mmCIF file with all atom_site columns, C-alpha atoms and ligand atoms in Angstrom:
data_model
loop_
_atom_site.group_PDB
_atom_site.id
_atom_site.type_symbol
_atom_site.label_atom_id
_atom_site.label_alt_id
_atom_site.label_comp_id
_atom_site.label_asym_id
_atom_site.label_entity_id
_atom_site.label_seq_id
_atom_site.pdbx_PDB_ins_code
_atom_site.Cartn_x
_atom_site.Cartn_y
_atom_site.Cartn_z
_atom_site.occupancy
_atom_site.B_iso_or_equiv
_atom_site.pdbx_formal_charge
_atom_site.auth_seq_id
_atom_site.auth_comp_id
_atom_site.auth_asym_id
_atom_site.auth_atom_id
_atom_site.pdbx_PDB_model_num
ATOM   1   C CA  . UNK X 1 1   ? -9.384  6.321   -6.154  1.00 0.00 ? 100 UNK X CA  1
ATOM   2   C CA  . UNK X 1 2   ? -6.119  6.351   -4.669  1.00 0.00 ? 101 UNK X CA  1
ATOM   3   C CA  . UNK X 1 3   ? -4.451  3.874   -2.038  1.00 0.00 ? 102 UNK X CA  1
ATOM   4   C CA  . UNK X 1 4   ? -1.634  4.912   0.105   1.00 0.00 ? 103 UNK X CA  1
ATOM   5   C CA  . UNK X 1 5   ? 1.301   3.163   1.014   1.00 0.00 ? 104 UNK X CA  1
ATOM   6   C CA  . UNK X 1 6   ? 2.482   3.358   4.641   1.00 0.00 ? 105 UNK X CA  1
ATOM   7   C CA  . UNK X 1 7   ? 6.024   3.588   5.973   1.00 0.00 ? 106 UNK X CA  1
ATOM   8   C CA  . UNK X 1 8   ? 8.990   5.972   5.558   1.00 0.00 ? 107 UNK X CA  1
ATOM   9   C CA  . UNK X 1 9   ? 9.845   6.090   2.103   1.00 0.00 ? 108 UNK X CA  1
ATOM   10  C CA  . UNK X 1 10  ? 6.343   8.277   0.816   1.00 0.00 ? 109 UNK X CA  1
ATOM   11  C CA  . UNK X 1 11  ? 6.344   11.060  3.245   1.00 0.00 ? 110 UNK X CA  1
ATOM   12  C CA  . UNK X 1 12  ? 8.187   12.986  1.533   1.00 0.00 ? 111 UNK X CA  1
ATOM   13  C CA  . UNK X 1 13  ? 6.189   12.731  -1.703  1.00 0.00 ? 112 UNK X CA  1
ATOM   14  C CA  . UNK X 1 14  ? 3.242   13.109  0.136   1.00 0.00 ? 113 UNK X CA  1
ATOM   15  C CA  . UNK X 1 15  ? 4.492   16.591  1.386   1.00 0.00 ? 114 UNK X CA  1
ATOM   16  C CA  . UNK X 1 16  ? 5.337   17.254  -1.834  1.00 0.00 ? 115 UNK X CA  1
ATOM   17  C CA  . UNK X 1 17  ? 2.114   16.592  -3.294  1.00 0.00 ? 116 UNK X CA  1
ATOM   18  C CA  . UNK X 1 18  ? 0.555   19.028  -0.811  1.00 0.00 ? 117 UNK X CA  1
ATOM   19  C CA  . UNK X 1 19  ? 2.687   21.889  -1.727  1.00 0.00 ? 118 UNK X CA  1
ATOM   20  C CA  . UNK X 1 20  ? 0.249   24.127  -3.738  1.00 0.00 ? 119 UNK X CA  1
ATOM   21  C CA  . UNK X 1 21  ? 3.098   25.389  -6.157  1.00 0.00 ? 120 UNK X CA  1
ATOM   22  C CA  . UNK X 1 22  ? 4.477   21.237  -6.223  1.00 0.00 ? 121 UNK X CA  1
ATOM   23  C CA  . UNK X 1 23  ? 3.638   18.563  -8.863  1.00 0.00 ? 122 UNK X CA  1
ATOM   24  C CA  . UNK X 1 24  ? 0.450   18.006  -6.659  1.00 0.00 ? 123 UNK X CA  1
ATOM   25  C CA  . UNK X 1 25  ? -1.262  21.256  -7.956  1.00 0.00 ? 124 UNK X CA  1
ATOM   26  C CA  . UNK X 1 26  ? -3.359  19.662  -10.727 1.00 0.00 ? 125 UNK X CA  1
ATOM   27  C CA  . UNK X 1 27  ? -4.743  17.267  -8.707  1.00 0.00 ? 126 UNK X CA  1
ATOM   28  C CA  . UNK X 1 28  ? -8.544  17.950  -7.996  1.00 0.00 ? 127 UNK X CA  1
ATOM   29  C CA  . UNK X 1 29  ? -8.292  16.869  -4.917  1.00 0.00 ? 128 UNK X CA  1
ATOM   30  C CA  . UNK X 1 30  ? -12.308 17.295  -3.963  1.00 0.00 ? 129 UNK X CA  1
ATOM   31  C CA  . UNK X 1 31  ? -12.212 14.487  -6.869  1.00 0.00 ? 130 UNK X CA  1
ATOM   32  C CA  . UNK X 1 32  ? -10.329 11.858  -4.842  1.00 0.00 ? 131 UNK X CA  1
ATOM   33  C CA  . UNK X 1 33  ? -11.191 9.033   -2.855  1.00 0.00 ? 132 UNK X CA  1
ATOM   34  C CA  . UNK X 1 34  ? -8.301  8.324   -0.571  1.00 0.00 ? 133 UNK X CA  1
ATOM   35  C CA  . UNK X 1 35  ? -7.831  4.911   1.317   1.00 0.00 ? 134 UNK X CA  1
ATOM   36  C CA  . UNK X 1 36  ? -4.538  2.817   2.312   1.00 0.00 ? 135 UNK X CA  1
ATOM   37  C CA  . UNK X 1 37  ? -3.267  -0.213  1.053   1.00 0.00 ? 136 UNK X CA  1
ATOM   38  C CA  . UNK X 1 38  ? -2.224  -1.691  4.652   1.00 0.00 ? 137 UNK X CA  1
ATOM   39  C CA  . UNK X 1 39  ? -2.182  -0.564  8.105   1.00 0.00 ? 138 UNK X CA  1
ATOM   40  C CA  . UNK X 1 40  ? -0.553  -1.307  11.516  1.00 0.00 ? 139 UNK X CA  1
ATOM   41  C CA  . UNK X 1 41  ? -3.095  -2.611  14.043  1.00 0.00 ? 140 UNK X CA  1
ATOM   42  C CA  . UNK X 1 42  ? -2.620  0.542   16.020  1.00 0.00 ? 141 UNK X CA  1
ATOM   43  C CA  . UNK X 1 43  ? -5.223  3.416   16.675  1.00 0.00 ? 142 UNK X CA  1
ATOM   44  C CA  . UNK X 1 44  ? -5.294  6.333   13.901  1.00 0.00 ? 143 UNK X CA  1
ATOM   45  C CA  . UNK X 1 45  ? -3.553  8.506   16.360  1.00 0.00 ? 144 UNK X CA  1
ATOM   46  C CA  . UNK X 1 46  ? -0.220  6.412   16.998  1.00 0.00 ? 145 UNK X CA  1
ATOM   47  C CA  . UNK X 1 47  ? 3.077   7.282   15.911  1.00 0.00 ? 146 UNK X CA  1
ATOM   48  C CA  . UNK X 1 48  ? 3.389   3.866   13.499  1.00 0.00 ? 147 UNK X CA  1
ATOM   49  C CA  . UNK X 1 49  ? 0.147   4.535   12.347  1.00 0.00 ? 148 UNK X CA  1
ATOM   50  C CA  . UNK X 1 50  ? -0.039  5.005   8.405   1.00 0.00 ? 149 UNK X CA  1
ATOM   51  C CA  . UNK X 1 51  ? -2.917  6.809   8.433   1.00 0.00 ? 150 UNK X CA  1
ATOM   52  C CA  . UNK X 1 52  ? -1.419  9.018   11.114  1.00 0.00 ? 151 UNK X CA  1
ATOM   53  C CA  . UNK X 1 53  ? 1.115   9.890   8.573   1.00 0.00 ? 152 UNK X CA  1
ATOM   54  C CA  . UNK X 1 54  ? -0.511  10.588  5.539   1.00 0.00 ? 153 UNK X CA  1
ATOM   55  C CA  . UNK X 1 55  ? -2.969  12.640  7.254   1.00 0.00 ? 154 UNK X CA  1
ATOM   56  C CA  . UNK X 1 56  ? 0.234   15.082  8.653   1.00 0.00 ? 155 UNK X CA  1
ATOM   57  C CA  . UNK X 1 57  ? 2.225   14.857  5.519   1.00 0.00 ? 156 UNK X CA  1
ATOM   58  C CA  . UNK X 1 58  ? -0.900  15.799  3.294   1.00 0.00 ? 157 UNK X CA  1
ATOM   59  C CA  . UNK X 1 59  ? -4.367  15.085  4.234   1.00 0.00 ? 158 UNK X CA  1
ATOM   60  C CA  . UNK X 1 60  ? -4.531  18.102  6.047   1.00 0.00 ? 159 UNK X CA  1
ATOM   61  C CA  . UNK X 1 61  ? -3.056  20.652  3.653   1.00 0.00 ? 160 UNK X CA  1
ATOM   62  C CA  . UNK X 1 62  ? -5.458  19.468  0.402   1.00 0.00 ? 161 UNK X CA  1
ATOM   63  C CA  . UNK X 1 63  ? -9.260  19.769  -0.005  1.00 0.00 ? 162 UNK X CA  1
ATOM   64  C CA  . UNK X 1 64  ? -10.187 16.059  0.462   1.00 0.00 ? 163 UNK X CA  1
ATOM   65  C CA  . UNK X 1 65  ? -13.592 16.089  1.765   1.00 0.00 ? 164 UNK X CA  1
ATOM   66  C CA  . UNK X 1 66  ? -13.507 14.251  5.061   1.00 0.00 ? 165 UNK X CA  1
ATOM   67  C CA  . UNK X 1 67  ? -16.054 11.681  3.613   1.00 0.00 ? 166 UNK X CA  1
ATOM   68  C CA  . UNK X 1 68  ? -13.738 10.533  1.197   1.00 0.00 ? 167 UNK X CA  1
ATOM   69  C CA  . UNK X 1 69  ? -10.878 9.722   3.580   1.00 0.00 ? 168 UNK X CA  1
ATOM   70  C CA  . UNK X 1 70  ? -11.760 6.073   4.232   1.00 0.00 ? 169 UNK X CA  1
ATOM   71  C CA  . UNK X 1 71  ? -9.071  4.886   6.786   1.00 0.00 ? 170 UNK X CA  1
ATOM   72  C CA  . UNK X 1 72  ? -8.361  1.158   7.952   1.00 0.00 ? 171 UNK X CA  1
ATOM   73  C CA  . UNK X 1 73  ? -10.002 1.078   11.127  1.00 0.00 ? 172 UNK X CA  1
ATOM   74  C CA  . UNK X 1 74  ? -7.187  -0.360  13.194  1.00 0.00 ? 173 UNK X CA  1
ATOM   75  C CA  . UNK X 1 75  ? -8.290  0.345   16.175  1.00 0.00 ? 174 UNK X CA  1
ATOM   76  C CA  . UNK X 1 76  ? -10.524 -2.194  16.515  1.00 0.00 ? 175 UNK X CA  1
ATOM   77  C CA  . UNK X 1 77  ? -9.303  -4.902  18.971  1.00 0.00 ? 176 UNK X CA  1
ATOM   78  C CA  . UNK X 1 78  ? -9.876  -7.599  16.713  1.00 0.00 ? 177 UNK X CA  1
ATOM   79  C CA  . UNK X 1 79  ? -7.916  -7.140  13.418  1.00 0.00 ? 178 UNK X CA  1
ATOM   80  C CA  . UNK X 1 80  ? -9.777  -9.932  11.626  1.00 0.00 ? 179 UNK X CA  1
ATOM   81  C CA  . UNK X 1 81  ? -12.613 -7.469  12.301  1.00 0.00 ? 180 UNK X CA  1
ATOM   82  C CA  . UNK X 1 82  ? -10.755 -4.291  11.101  1.00 0.00 ? 181 UNK X CA  1
ATOM   83  C CA  . UNK X 1 83  ? -10.063 -6.047  7.891   1.00 0.00 ? 182 UNK X CA  1
ATOM   84  C CA  . UNK X 1 84  ? -13.853 -7.333  7.319   1.00 0.00 ? 183 UNK X CA  1
ATOM   85  C CA  . UNK X 1 85  ? -15.055 -3.405  8.248   1.00 0.00 ? 184 UNK X CA  1
ATOM   86  C CA  . UNK X 1 86  ? -12.695 -2.168  5.548   1.00 0.00 ? 185 UNK X CA  1
ATOM   87  C CA  . UNK X 1 87  ? -13.860 -4.832  3.043   1.00 0.00 ? 186 UNK X CA  1
ATOM   88  C CA  . UNK X 1 88  ? -16.993 -3.856  3.705   1.00 0.00 ? 187 UNK X CA  1
ATOM   89  C CA  . UNK X 1 89  ? -15.999 -0.690  2.920   1.00 0.00 ? 188 UNK X CA  1
ATOM   90  C CA  . UNK X 1 90  ? -14.416 -1.105  -0.146  1.00 0.00 ? 189 UNK X CA  1
ATOM   91  C CA  . UNK X 1 91  ? -17.630 -2.884  -1.298  1.00 0.00 ? 190 UNK X CA  1
ATOM   92  C CA  . UNK X 1 92  ? -19.792 0.060   -0.804  1.00 0.00 ? 191 UNK X CA  1
ATOM   93  C CA  . UNK X 1 93  ? -17.735 2.828   -2.067  1.00 0.00 ? 192 UNK X CA  1
ATOM   94  C CA  . UNK X 1 94  ? -16.719 0.991   -5.269  1.00 0.00 ? 193 UNK X CA  1
ATOM   95  C CA  . UNK X 1 95  ? -20.237 -0.136  -5.506  1.00 0.00 ? 194 UNK X CA  1
ATOM   96  C CA  . UNK X 1 96  ? -19.154 -3.489  -6.142  1.00 0.00 ? 195 UNK X CA  1
ATOM   97  C CA  . UNK X 1 97  ? -21.110 -6.827  -7.136  1.00 0.00 ? 196 UNK X CA  1
ATOM   98  C CA  . UNK X 1 98  ? -20.685 -10.059 -4.906  1.00 0.00 ? 197 UNK X CA  1
ATOM   99  C CA  . UNK X 1 99  ? -16.923 -11.582 -6.045  1.00 0.00 ? 198 UNK X CA  1
ATOM   100 C CA  . UNK X 1 100 ? -16.443 -8.032  -7.826  1.00 0.00 ? 199 UNK X CA  1
ATOM   101 C CA  . UNK X 1 101 ? -12.801 -6.655  -7.144  1.00 0.00 ? 200 UNK X CA  1
ATOM   102 C CA  . UNK X 1 102 ? -12.031 -3.121  -6.989  1.00 0.00 ? 201 UNK X CA  1
ATOM   103 C CA  . UNK X 1 103 ? -9.943  -1.612  -9.562  1.00 0.00 ? 202 UNK X CA  1
ATOM   104 C CA  . UNK X 1 104 ? -8.211  1.326   -7.782  1.00 0.00 ? 203 UNK X CA  1
ATOM   105 C CA  . UNK X 1 105 ? -6.877  4.388   -10.302 1.00 0.00 ? 204 UNK X CA  1
ATOM   106 C CA  . UNK X 1 106 ? -3.788  4.305   -8.298  1.00 0.00 ? 205 UNK X CA  1
ATOM   107 C CA  . UNK X 1 107 ? -2.167  1.903   -5.538  1.00 0.00 ? 206 UNK X CA  1
ATOM   108 C CA  . UNK X 1 108 ? 0.926   3.536   -3.985  1.00 0.00 ? 207 UNK X CA  1
ATOM   109 C CA  . UNK X 1 109 ? 3.093   0.878   -2.326  1.00 0.00 ? 208 UNK X CA  1
ATOM   110 C CA  . UNK X 1 110 ? 6.314   0.588   -0.937  1.00 0.00 ? 209 UNK X CA  1
ATOM   111 C CA  . UNK X 1 111 ? 8.907   -2.576  -0.548  1.00 0.00 ? 210 UNK X CA  1
ATOM   112 C CA  . UNK X 1 112 ? 10.841  -3.679  2.719   1.00 0.00 ? 211 UNK X CA  1
ATOM   113 C CA  . UNK X 1 113 ? 14.121  -4.841  2.575   1.00 0.00 ? 212 UNK X CA  1
ATOM   114 C CA  . UNK X 1 114 ? 12.482  -8.040  3.001   1.00 0.00 ? 213 UNK X CA  1
ATOM   115 C CA  . UNK X 1 115 ? 10.751  -7.905  -0.283  1.00 0.00 ? 214 UNK X CA  1
ATOM   116 C CA  . UNK X 1 116 ? 7.283   -7.458  1.368   1.00 0.00 ? 215 UNK X CA  1
ATOM   117 C CA  . UNK X 1 117 ? 4.776   -4.854  0.040   1.00 0.00 ? 216 UNK X CA  1
ATOM   118 C CA  . UNK X 1 118 ? 1.623   -3.407  1.373   1.00 0.00 ? 217 UNK X CA  1
ATOM   119 C CA  . UNK X 1 119 ? 1.757   -5.868  4.520   1.00 0.00 ? 218 UNK X CA  1
ATOM   120 C CA  . UNK X 1 120 ? 2.101   -9.127  2.288   1.00 0.00 ? 219 UNK X CA  1
ATOM   121 C CA  . UNK X 1 121 ? 5.356   -10.774 3.748   1.00 0.00 ? 220 UNK X CA  1
ATOM   122 C CA  . UNK X 1 122 ? 7.502   -13.407 2.689   1.00 0.00 ? 221 UNK X CA  1
ATOM   123 C CA  . UNK X 1 123 ? 5.499   -16.935 3.668   1.00 0.00 ? 222 UNK X CA  1
ATOM   124 C CA  . UNK X 1 124 ? 2.035   -15.040 4.453   1.00 0.00 ? 223 UNK X CA  1
ATOM   125 C CA  . UNK X 1 125 ? -1.140  -16.825 3.908   1.00 0.00 ? 224 UNK X CA  1
ATOM   126 C CA  . UNK X 1 126 ? -2.295  -13.173 2.938   1.00 0.00 ? 225 UNK X CA  1
ATOM   127 C CA  . UNK X 1 127 ? -0.131  -13.833 -0.515  1.00 0.00 ? 226 UNK X CA  1
ATOM   128 C CA  . UNK X 1 128 ? -2.404  -16.651 -1.603  1.00 0.00 ? 227 UNK X CA  1
ATOM   129 C CA  . UNK X 1 129 ? -5.847  -14.842 -0.312  1.00 0.00 ? 228 UNK X CA  1
ATOM   130 C CA  . UNK X 1 130 ? -7.735  -15.575 -3.655  1.00 0.00 ? 229 UNK X CA  1
ATOM   131 C CA  . UNK X 1 131 ? -11.350 -14.210 -2.669  1.00 0.00 ? 230 UNK X CA  1
ATOM   132 C CA  . UNK X 1 132 ? -10.914 -11.945 0.134   1.00 0.00 ? 231 UNK X CA  1
ATOM   133 C CA  . UNK X 1 133 ? -10.322 -8.282  -0.543  1.00 0.00 ? 232 UNK X CA  1
ATOM   134 C CA  . UNK X 1 134 ? -8.928  -7.290  2.850   1.00 0.00 ? 233 UNK X CA  1
ATOM   135 C CA  . UNK X 1 135 ? -6.613  -9.714  5.178   1.00 0.00 ? 234 UNK X CA  1
ATOM   136 C CA  . UNK X 1 136 ? -5.444  -9.835  8.664   1.00 0.00 ? 235 UNK X CA  1
ATOM   137 C CA  . UNK X 1 137 ? -2.099  -11.519 8.862   1.00 0.00 ? 236 UNK X CA  1
ATOM   138 C CA  . UNK X 1 138 ? -0.309  -11.639 11.987  1.00 0.00 ? 237 UNK X CA  1
ATOM   139 C CA  . UNK X 1 139 ? 3.543   -10.862 10.917  1.00 0.00 ? 238 UNK X CA  1
ATOM   140 C CA  . UNK X 1 140 ? 6.137   -12.727 13.430  1.00 0.00 ? 239 UNK X CA  1
ATOM   141 C CA  . UNK X 1 141 ? 8.775   -10.503 13.058  1.00 0.00 ? 240 UNK X CA  1
ATOM   142 C CA  . UNK X 1 142 ? 6.761   -7.242  14.519  1.00 0.00 ? 241 UNK X CA  1
ATOM   143 C CA  . UNK X 1 143 ? 4.507   -9.584  16.787  1.00 0.00 ? 242 UNK X CA  1
ATOM   144 C CA  . UNK X 1 144 ? 1.561   -7.773  15.980  1.00 0.00 ? 243 UNK X CA  1
ATOM   145 C CA  . UNK X 1 145 ? -1.070  -7.943  13.521  1.00 0.00 ? 244 UNK X CA  1
ATOM   146 C CA  . UNK X 1 146 ? -1.264  -6.066  9.819   1.00 0.00 ? 245 UNK X CA  1
ATOM   147 C CA  . UNK X 1 147 ? -4.131  -5.376  8.191   1.00 0.00 ? 246 UNK X CA  1
ATOM   148 C CA  . UNK X 1 148 ? -3.621  -5.467  4.334   1.00 0.00 ? 247 UNK X CA  1
ATOM   149 C CA  . UNK X 1 149 ? -5.700  -5.208  0.874   1.00 0.00 ? 248 UNK X CA  1
ATOM   150 C CA  . UNK X 1 150 ? -4.611  -8.836  -0.906  1.00 0.00 ? 249 UNK X CA  1
ATOM   151 C CA  . UNK X 1 151 ? -3.152  -9.258  -4.031  1.00 0.00 ? 250 UNK X CA  1
ATOM   152 C CA  . UNK X 1 152 ? -6.111  -9.786  -6.116  1.00 0.00 ? 251 UNK X CA  1
ATOM   153 C CA  . UNK X 1 153 ? -6.742  -6.147  -4.953  1.00 0.00 ? 252 UNK X CA  1
ATOM   154 C CA  . UNK X 1 154 ? -3.103  -4.812  -5.811  1.00 0.00 ? 253 UNK X CA  1
ATOM   155 C CA  . UNK X 1 155 ? -3.069  -6.761  -9.230  1.00 0.00 ? 254 UNK X CA  1
ATOM   156 C CA  . UNK X 1 156 ? -6.506  -5.157  -10.628 1.00 0.00 ? 255 UNK X CA  1
ATOM   157 C CA  . UNK X 1 157 ? -5.356  -1.691  -10.222 1.00 0.00 ? 256 UNK X CA  1
ATOM   158 C CA  . UNK X 1 158 ? -4.869  0.472   -13.097 1.00 0.00 ? 257 UNK X CA  1
ATOM   159 C CA  . UNK X 1 159 ? -1.943  1.766   -12.065 1.00 0.00 ? 258 UNK X CA  1
ATOM   160 C CA  . UNK X 1 160 ? 0.315   1.259   -9.258  1.00 0.00 ? 259 UNK X CA  1
ATOM   161 C CA  . UNK X 1 161 ? 3.602   3.160   -8.043  1.00 0.00 ? 260 UNK X CA  1
ATOM   162 C CA  . UNK X 1 162 ? 6.426   1.619   -6.043  1.00 0.00 ? 261 UNK X CA  1
ATOM   163 C CA  . UNK X 1 163 ? 8.784   3.401   -4.330  1.00 0.00 ? 262 UNK X CA  1
ATOM   164 C CA  . UNK X 1 164 ? 11.916  2.487   -2.848  1.00 0.00 ? 263 UNK X CA  1
ATOM   165 C CA  . UNK X 1 165 ? 14.848  4.185   -1.783  1.00 0.00 ? 264 UNK X CA  1
ATOM   166 C CA  . UNK X 1 166 ? 18.319  3.535   -0.049  1.00 0.00 ? 265 UNK X CA  1
ATOM   167 C CA  . UNK X 1 167 ? 20.676  0.604   -0.803  1.00 0.00 ? 266 UNK X CA  1
ATOM   168 C CA  . UNK X 1 168 ? 19.287  -1.885  1.942   1.00 0.00 ? 267 UNK X CA  1
ATOM   169 C CA  . UNK X 1 169 ? 17.192  -2.298  -0.638  1.00 0.00 ? 268 UNK X CA  1
ATOM   170 C CA  . UNK X 1 170 ? 19.280  -2.721  -3.601  1.00 0.00 ? 269 UNK X CA  1
ATOM   171 C CA  . UNK X 1 171 ? 19.547  -6.815  -3.354  1.00 0.00 ? 270 UNK X CA  1
ATOM   172 C CA  . UNK X 1 172 ? 16.221  -7.240  -2.685  1.00 0.00 ? 271 UNK X CA  1
ATOM   173 C CA  . UNK X 1 173 ? 15.270  -4.940  -5.509  1.00 0.00 ? 272 UNK X CA  1
ATOM   174 C CA  . UNK X 1 174 ? 17.242  -7.090  -7.574  1.00 0.00 ? 273 UNK X CA  1
ATOM   175 C CA  . UNK X 1 175 ? 15.696  -10.423 -6.782  1.00 0.00 ? 274 UNK X CA  1
ATOM   176 C CA  . UNK X 1 176 ? 12.241  -9.106  -6.875  1.00 0.00 ? 275 UNK X CA  1
ATOM   177 C CA  . UNK X 1 177 ? 12.825  -7.282  -10.780 1.00 0.00 ? 276 UNK X CA  1
ATOM   178 C CA  . UNK X 1 178 ? 15.094  -9.655  -11.963 1.00 0.00 ? 277 UNK X CA  1
ATOM   179 C CA  . UNK X 1 179 ? 15.213  -12.848 -10.500 1.00 0.00 ? 278 UNK X CA  1
ATOM   180 C CA  . UNK X 1 180 ? 13.263  -16.040 -10.642 1.00 0.00 ? 279 UNK X CA  1
ATOM   181 C CA  . UNK X 1 181 ? 9.578   -15.819 -9.938  1.00 0.00 ? 280 UNK X CA  1
ATOM   182 C CA  . UNK X 1 182 ? 9.323   -17.070 -6.013  1.00 0.00 ? 281 UNK X CA  1
ATOM   183 C CA  . UNK X 1 183 ? 6.729   -14.487 -4.741  1.00 0.00 ? 282 UNK X CA  1
ATOM   184 C CA  . UNK X 1 184 ? 6.305   -16.474 -1.397  1.00 0.00 ? 283 UNK X CA  1
ATOM   185 C CA  . UNK X 1 185 ? 9.726   -15.729 -0.605  1.00 0.00 ? 284 UNK X CA  1
ATOM   186 C CA  . UNK X 1 186 ? 9.463   -12.243 -2.109  1.00 0.00 ? 285 UNK X CA  1
ATOM   187 C CA  . UNK X 1 187 ? 5.830   -11.165 -2.333  1.00 0.00 ? 286 UNK X CA  1
ATOM   188 C CA  . UNK X 1 188 ? 6.720   -7.676  -4.252  1.00 0.00 ? 287 UNK X CA  1
ATOM   189 C CA  . UNK X 1 189 ? 7.266   -9.936  -7.284  1.00 0.00 ? 288 UNK X CA  1
ATOM   190 C CA  . UNK X 1 190 ? 3.097   -10.504 -7.115  1.00 0.00 ? 289 UNK X CA  1
ATOM   191 C CA  . UNK X 1 191 ? 3.042   -7.133  -9.049  1.00 0.00 ? 290 UNK X CA  1
ATOM   192 C CA  . UNK X 1 192 ? 4.680   -9.126  -12.099 1.00 0.00 ? 291 UNK X CA  1
ATOM   193 C CA  . UNK X 1 193 ? 0.855   -9.850  -12.784 1.00 0.00 ? 292 UNK X CA  1
ATOM   194 C CA  . UNK X 1 194 ? -0.742  -6.964  -12.430 1.00 0.00 ? 293 UNK X CA  1
ATOM   195 C CA  . UNK X 1 195 ? -3.009  -5.811  -15.009 1.00 0.00 ? 294 UNK X CA  1
ATOM   196 C CA  . UNK X 1 196 ? -2.631  -2.305  -15.208 1.00 0.00 ? 295 UNK X CA  1
ATOM   197 C CA  . UNK X 1 197 ? 0.687   -0.571  -15.649 1.00 0.00 ? 296 UNK X CA  1
ATOM   198 C CA  . UNK X 1 198 ? 2.923   -0.966  -12.612 1.00 0.00 ? 297 UNK X CA  1
ATOM   199 C CA  . UNK X 1 199 ? 5.884   2.003   -12.145 1.00 0.00 ? 298 UNK X CA  1
ATOM   200 C CA  . UNK X 1 200 ? 9.139   1.454   -9.672  1.00 0.00 ? 299 UNK X CA  1
ATOM   201 C CA  . UNK X 1 201 ? 10.415  4.781   -8.536  1.00 0.00 ? 300 UNK X CA  1
ATOM   202 C CA  . UNK X 1 202 ? 13.743  3.952   -7.120  1.00 0.00 ? 301 UNK X CA  1
ATOM   203 C CA  . UNK X 1 203 ? 16.770  6.158   -6.767  1.00 0.00 ? 302 UNK X CA  1
ATOM   204 C CA  . UNK X 1 204 ? 20.336  5.104   -7.669  1.00 0.00 ? 303 UNK X CA  1
ATOM   205 C CA  . UNK X 1 205 ? 21.059  3.553   -4.343  1.00 0.00 ? 304 UNK X CA  1
ATOM   206 C CA  . UNK X 1 206 ? 18.486  1.521   -4.403  1.00 0.00 ? 305 UNK X CA  1
ATOM   207 C CA  . UNK X 1 207 ? 18.884  0.556   -7.903  1.00 0.00 ? 306 UNK X CA  1
ATOM   208 C CA  . UNK X 1 208 ? 22.557  -0.067  -7.893  1.00 0.00 ? 307 UNK X CA  1
ATOM   209 C CA  . UNK X 1 209 ? 22.098  -4.045  -8.316  1.00 0.00 ? 308 UNK X CA  1
ATOM   210 C CA  . UNK X 1 210 ? 19.626  -4.046  -11.063 1.00 0.00 ? 309 UNK X CA  1
ATOM   211 C CA  . UNK X 1 211 ? 20.515  -5.378  -14.344 1.00 0.00 ? 310 UNK X CA  1
ATOM   212 C CA  . UNK X 1 212 ? 19.243  -2.318  -16.069 1.00 0.00 ? 311 UNK X CA  1
ATOM   213 C CA  . UNK X 1 213 ? 21.694  0.235   -13.557 1.00 0.00 ? 312 UNK X CA  1
ATOM   214 C CA  . UNK X 1 214 ? 22.902  2.935   -14.970 1.00 0.00 ? 313 UNK X CA  1
ATOM   215 C CA  . UNK X 1 215 ? 26.610  1.938   -16.092 1.00 0.00 ? 314 UNK X CA  1
ATOM   216 C CA  . UNK X 1 216 ? 25.501  -1.744  -15.538 1.00 0.00 ? 315 UNK X CA  1
HETATM 217 C C1  . LIG A 2 .   ? 3.996   -0.390  5.916   1.00 0.00 ? 924 LIG A C1  1
HETATM 218 C C2  . LIG A 2 .   ? 4.171   -0.255  4.470   1.00 0.00 ? 924 LIG A C2  1
HETATM 219 C C3  . LIG A 2 .   ? 4.971   -0.992  3.857   1.00 0.00 ? 924 LIG A C3  1
HETATM 220 C C4  . LIG A 2 .   ? 6.517   -0.158  3.719   1.00 0.00 ? 924 LIG A C4  1
HETATM 221 C C5  . LIG A 2 .   ? 7.613   -1.085  3.297   1.00 0.00 ? 924 LIG A C5  1
HETATM 222 C C6  . LIG A 2 .   ? 8.661   -0.257  2.859   1.00 0.00 ? 924 LIG A C6  1
HETATM 223 O O1  . LIG A 2 .   ? 3.148   -0.574  6.526   1.00 0.00 ? 924 LIG A O1  1
HETATM 224 O O2  . LIG A 2 .   ? 5.270   -0.441  7.028   1.00 0.00 ? 924 LIG A O2  1
HETATM 225 O O3  . LIG A 2 .   ? 2.993   -0.307  3.662   1.00 0.00 ? 924 LIG A O3  1
HETATM 226 O O4  . LIG A 2 .   ? 4.902   -2.230  2.988   1.00 0.00 ? 924 LIG A O4  1
HETATM 227 O O5  . LIG A 2 .   ? 6.073   0.359   2.427   1.00 0.00 ? 924 LIG A O5  1
HETATM 228 O O6  . LIG A 2 .   ? 7.689   -1.214  4.886   1.00 0.00 ? 924 LIG A O6  1
HETATM 229 O O7  . LIG A 2 .   ? 8.678   0.770   4.324   1.00 0.00 ? 924 LIG A O7  1
HETATM 230 P P1  . LIG A 2 .   ? 9.989   1.921   4.225   1.00 0.00 ? 924 LIG A P1  1
HETATM 231 O O8  . LIG A 2 .   ? 9.485   3.038   3.108   1.00 0.00 ? 924 LIG A O8  1
HETATM 232 O O9  . LIG A 2 .   ? 9.944   2.773   5.963   1.00 0.00 ? 924 LIG A O9  1
HETATM 233 O O10 . LIG A 2 .   ? 11.370  1.814   3.809   1.00 0.00 ? 924 LIG A O10 1
#
């Protein structure tokens, strides 16, 4: 059970995983269920769709059964309805009892230069959502809604891998990794409470200000 990230950073990773001679060669794709950690409030064929990016970079090139690709229905006019529908999908596919949280085997995340992850942005009400699995926060900076899994789902994952690259993320990565705990300002800090393993895959430019940076 894997939840993919959107944005631009993971696209190269997805293309690499799709390469039959690459690191994804050993993946038993017919056994994989693919979900998304978040989605923009757009149709699946929109340029900014996280589903579309992952479909084009990975899913059309590996044999994951179509019935095991669970995209967020972000074409629904109401983002809230899309969030409710996706929560129903999670409960059905994970066969959850009431109140149970799905434990993904892997959640792939990114981090914005404002410290957001998934679509949990600074000051977002989604950050303190303790019961719902999926929320539909309005994101002022984009003037749009997003659909996102909530922190309880992130924190229940067996493994989280966060990709961050580029110097524009160096300052915020320092705050997220080394700074005082203030998740409302830096939502990616919520991962400090994850029950599973959290692995940050960052390039040197993004890691340049970390206290553990090479040569630091
Ligand atoms: C999205 C992602 C988001 C992304 C970060 C980083 O929908 O955009 O889920 O959380 O991972 O914004 O984006 P970049 O990889 O484009 O820097």
